[in-house]
mmCIF file of C-alpha atoms in Angstrom:
data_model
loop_
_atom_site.group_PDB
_atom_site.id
_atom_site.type_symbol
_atom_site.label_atom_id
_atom_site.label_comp_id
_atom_site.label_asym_id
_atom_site.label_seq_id
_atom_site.Cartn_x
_atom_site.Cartn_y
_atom_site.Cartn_z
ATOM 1 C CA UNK A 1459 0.000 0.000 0.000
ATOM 2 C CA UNK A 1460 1.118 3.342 -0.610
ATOM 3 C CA UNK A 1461 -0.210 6.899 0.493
ATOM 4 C CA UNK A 1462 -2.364 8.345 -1.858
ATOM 5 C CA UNK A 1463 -5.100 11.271 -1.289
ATOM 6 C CA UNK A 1464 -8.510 10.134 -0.292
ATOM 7 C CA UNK A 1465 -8.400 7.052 -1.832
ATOM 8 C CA UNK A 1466 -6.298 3.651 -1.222
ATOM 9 C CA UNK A 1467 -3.384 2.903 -4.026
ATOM 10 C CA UNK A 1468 -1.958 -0.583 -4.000
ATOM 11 C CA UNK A 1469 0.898 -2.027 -5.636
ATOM 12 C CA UNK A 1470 1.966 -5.801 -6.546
ATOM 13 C CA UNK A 1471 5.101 -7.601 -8.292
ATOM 14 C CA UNK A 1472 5.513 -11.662 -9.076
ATOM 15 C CA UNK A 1473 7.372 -13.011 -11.410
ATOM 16 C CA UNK A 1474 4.782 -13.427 -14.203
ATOM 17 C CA UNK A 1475 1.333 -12.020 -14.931
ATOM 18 C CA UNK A 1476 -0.484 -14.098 -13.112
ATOM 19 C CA UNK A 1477 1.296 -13.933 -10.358
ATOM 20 C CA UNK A 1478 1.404 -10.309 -9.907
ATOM 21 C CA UNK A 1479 -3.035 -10.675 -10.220
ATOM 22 C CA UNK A 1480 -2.830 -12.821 -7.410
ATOM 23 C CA UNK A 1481 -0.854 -10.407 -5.382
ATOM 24 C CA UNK A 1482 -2.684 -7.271 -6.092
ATOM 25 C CA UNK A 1483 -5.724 -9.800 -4.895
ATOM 26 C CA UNK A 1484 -3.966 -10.266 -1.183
ATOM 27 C CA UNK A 1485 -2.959 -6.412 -1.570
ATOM 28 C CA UNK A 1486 -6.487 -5.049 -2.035
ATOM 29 C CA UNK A 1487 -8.183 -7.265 0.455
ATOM 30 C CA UNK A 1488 -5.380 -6.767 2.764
ATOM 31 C CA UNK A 1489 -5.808 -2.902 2.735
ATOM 32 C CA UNK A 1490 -9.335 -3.033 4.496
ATOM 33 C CA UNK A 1491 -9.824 -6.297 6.598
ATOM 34 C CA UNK A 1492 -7.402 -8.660 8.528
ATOM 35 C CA UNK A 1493 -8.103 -12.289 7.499
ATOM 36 C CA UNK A 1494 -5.735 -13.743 9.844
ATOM 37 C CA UNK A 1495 -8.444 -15.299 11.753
ATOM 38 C CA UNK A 1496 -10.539 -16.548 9.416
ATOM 39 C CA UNK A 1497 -10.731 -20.263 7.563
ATOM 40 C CA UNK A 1498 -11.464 -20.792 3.783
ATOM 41 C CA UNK A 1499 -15.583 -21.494 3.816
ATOM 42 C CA UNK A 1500 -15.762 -22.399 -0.066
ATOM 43 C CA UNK A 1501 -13.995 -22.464 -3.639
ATOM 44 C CA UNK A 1502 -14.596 -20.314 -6.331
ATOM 45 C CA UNK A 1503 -13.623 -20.153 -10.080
ATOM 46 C CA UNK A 1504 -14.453 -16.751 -11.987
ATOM 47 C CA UNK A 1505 -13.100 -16.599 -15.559
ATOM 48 C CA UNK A 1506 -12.039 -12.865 -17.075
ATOM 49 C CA UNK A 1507 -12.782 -12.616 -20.928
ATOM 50 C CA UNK A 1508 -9.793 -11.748 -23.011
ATOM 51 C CA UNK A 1509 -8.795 -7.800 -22.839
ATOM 52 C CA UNK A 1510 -5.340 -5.880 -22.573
ATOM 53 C CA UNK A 1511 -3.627 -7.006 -19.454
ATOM 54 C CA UNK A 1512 -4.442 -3.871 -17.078
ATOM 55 C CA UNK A 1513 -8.597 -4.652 -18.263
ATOM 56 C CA UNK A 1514 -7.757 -8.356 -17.415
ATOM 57 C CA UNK A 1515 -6.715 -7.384 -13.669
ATOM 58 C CA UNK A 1516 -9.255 -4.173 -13.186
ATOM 59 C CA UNK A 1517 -11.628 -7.373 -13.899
ATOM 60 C CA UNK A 1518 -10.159 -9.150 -11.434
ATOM 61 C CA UNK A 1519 -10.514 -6.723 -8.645
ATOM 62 C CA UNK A 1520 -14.191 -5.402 -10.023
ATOM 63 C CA UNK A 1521 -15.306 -9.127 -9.211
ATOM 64 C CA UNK A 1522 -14.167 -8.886 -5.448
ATOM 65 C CA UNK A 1523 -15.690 -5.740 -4.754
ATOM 66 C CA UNK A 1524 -18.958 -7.190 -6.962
ATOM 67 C CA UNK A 1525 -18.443 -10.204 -4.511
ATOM 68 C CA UNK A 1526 -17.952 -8.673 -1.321
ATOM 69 C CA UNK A 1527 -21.306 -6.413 -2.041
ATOM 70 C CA UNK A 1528 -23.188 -8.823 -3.303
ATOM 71 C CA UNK A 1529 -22.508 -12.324 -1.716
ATOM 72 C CA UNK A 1530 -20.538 -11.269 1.536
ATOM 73 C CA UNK A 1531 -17.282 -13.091 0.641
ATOM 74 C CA UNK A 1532 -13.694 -12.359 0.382
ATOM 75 C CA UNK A 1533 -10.786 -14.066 -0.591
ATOM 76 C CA UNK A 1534 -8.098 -15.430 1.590
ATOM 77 C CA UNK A 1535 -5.917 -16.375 -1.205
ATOM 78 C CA UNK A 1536 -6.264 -16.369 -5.120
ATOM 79 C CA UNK A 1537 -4.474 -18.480 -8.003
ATOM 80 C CA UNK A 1538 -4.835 -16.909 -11.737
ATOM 81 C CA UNK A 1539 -3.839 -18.856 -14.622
ATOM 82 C CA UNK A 1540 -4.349 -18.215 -18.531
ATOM 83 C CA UNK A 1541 -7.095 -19.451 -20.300
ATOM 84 C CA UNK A 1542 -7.263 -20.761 -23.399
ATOM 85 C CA UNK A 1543 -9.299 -18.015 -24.777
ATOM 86 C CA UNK A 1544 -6.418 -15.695 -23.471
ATOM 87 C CA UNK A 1545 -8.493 -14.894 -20.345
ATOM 88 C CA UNK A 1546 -7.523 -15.529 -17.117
ATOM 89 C CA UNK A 1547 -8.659 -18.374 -14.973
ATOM 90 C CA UNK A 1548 -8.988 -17.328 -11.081
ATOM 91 C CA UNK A 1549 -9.966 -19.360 -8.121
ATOM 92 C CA UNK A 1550 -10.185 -18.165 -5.040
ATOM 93 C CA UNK A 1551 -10.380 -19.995 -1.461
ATOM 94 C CA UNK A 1552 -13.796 -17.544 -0.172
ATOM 95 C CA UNK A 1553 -14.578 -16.439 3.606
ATOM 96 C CA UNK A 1554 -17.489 -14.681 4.533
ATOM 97 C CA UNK A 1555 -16.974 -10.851 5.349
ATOM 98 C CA UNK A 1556 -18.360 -11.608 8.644
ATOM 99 C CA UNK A 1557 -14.837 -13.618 9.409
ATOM 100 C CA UNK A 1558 -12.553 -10.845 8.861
ATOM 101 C CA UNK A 1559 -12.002 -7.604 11.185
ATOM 102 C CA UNK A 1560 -12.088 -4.695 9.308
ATOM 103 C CA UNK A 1561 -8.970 -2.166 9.530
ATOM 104 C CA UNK A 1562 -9.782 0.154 6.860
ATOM 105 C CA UNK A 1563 -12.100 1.978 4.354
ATOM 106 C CA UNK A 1564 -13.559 -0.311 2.086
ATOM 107 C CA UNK A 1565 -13.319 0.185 -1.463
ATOM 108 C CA UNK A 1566 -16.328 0.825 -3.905
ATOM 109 C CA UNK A 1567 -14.562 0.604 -6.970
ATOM 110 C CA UNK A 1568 -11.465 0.346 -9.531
ATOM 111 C CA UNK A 1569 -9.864 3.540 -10.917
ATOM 112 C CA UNK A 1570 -8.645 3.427 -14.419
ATOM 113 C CA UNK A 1571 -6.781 6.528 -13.550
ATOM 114 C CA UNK A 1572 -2.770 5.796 -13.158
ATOM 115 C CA UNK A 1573 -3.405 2.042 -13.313
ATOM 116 C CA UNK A 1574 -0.326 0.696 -14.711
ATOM 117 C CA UNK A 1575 0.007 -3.478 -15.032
ATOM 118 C CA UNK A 1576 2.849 -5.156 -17.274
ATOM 119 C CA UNK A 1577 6.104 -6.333 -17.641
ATOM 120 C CA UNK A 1578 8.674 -4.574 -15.253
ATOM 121 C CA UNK A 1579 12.197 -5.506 -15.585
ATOM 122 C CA UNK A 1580 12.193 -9.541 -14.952
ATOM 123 C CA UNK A 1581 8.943 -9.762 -13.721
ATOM 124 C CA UNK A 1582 5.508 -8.186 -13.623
ATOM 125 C CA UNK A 1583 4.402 -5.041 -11.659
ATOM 126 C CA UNK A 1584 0.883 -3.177 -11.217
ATOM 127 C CA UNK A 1585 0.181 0.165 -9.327
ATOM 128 C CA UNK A 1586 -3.838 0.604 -8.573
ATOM 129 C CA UNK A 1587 -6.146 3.432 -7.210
ATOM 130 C CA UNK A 1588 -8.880 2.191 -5.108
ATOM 131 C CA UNK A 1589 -11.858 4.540 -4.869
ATOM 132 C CA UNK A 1590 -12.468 4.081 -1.439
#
């Protein structure tokens, strides 16, 4: 996380594309609750059409917030993978937002404004704004 004016900006870094989804995943959820306590309740798959790669991850992170709003459930951790469509694959081990303590604002939403997600030296690195 990183200070950023009245909203929450995150930033993530694996070694491949995927990876760095999964990690801006932990980062986002990580900004507003603590999951420490809580135990994986279900599985979930969620498949992201084909797009550039910052659409592919803003899709990502759209379906969590959809998620938390919708069916009270968060992730505790996340695996991406390509699809064959040239999508991404996620799954996500889910825990109701009842299980978590919340320890910050919660976002409502994705900004497309200084999103950057690609390759970054010998890896892959993303910077988000979360309107909070």
């Amino acid at each position: 996380m990183v200070p950023h004016t009245a909203d929450v900006r995150i930033e993530a870094w694996a070694p491949d594309r995927e990876g760095c989804v999964a990690e801006a995943v932990t980062a986002m959820v990580d900004t507003f609750v603590d999951p420490s306590g809580a135990t994986p309740e279900a599985d979930v798959e969620f498949h992201v059409p084909p797009g550039d790669d910052p659409d592919l991850l803003v899709g990502v992170l759209d379906e969590v917030i959809f998620r938390m709003e919708t069916e009270g459930e968060l992730p505790l951790t996340t695996e991406a993978r390509s699809a064959d469509d040239g999508g991404l694959l996620v799954r996500w081990s889910m825990t109701g937002t009842d299980a978590v303590e919340l320890v910050g604002a919660v976002p409502k939403a994705v900004s497309l404004h200084e999103l950057r997600f690609g390759p970054d030296g010998g890896g892959w690195s993303c910077a988000v704004t979360l309107d909070v």
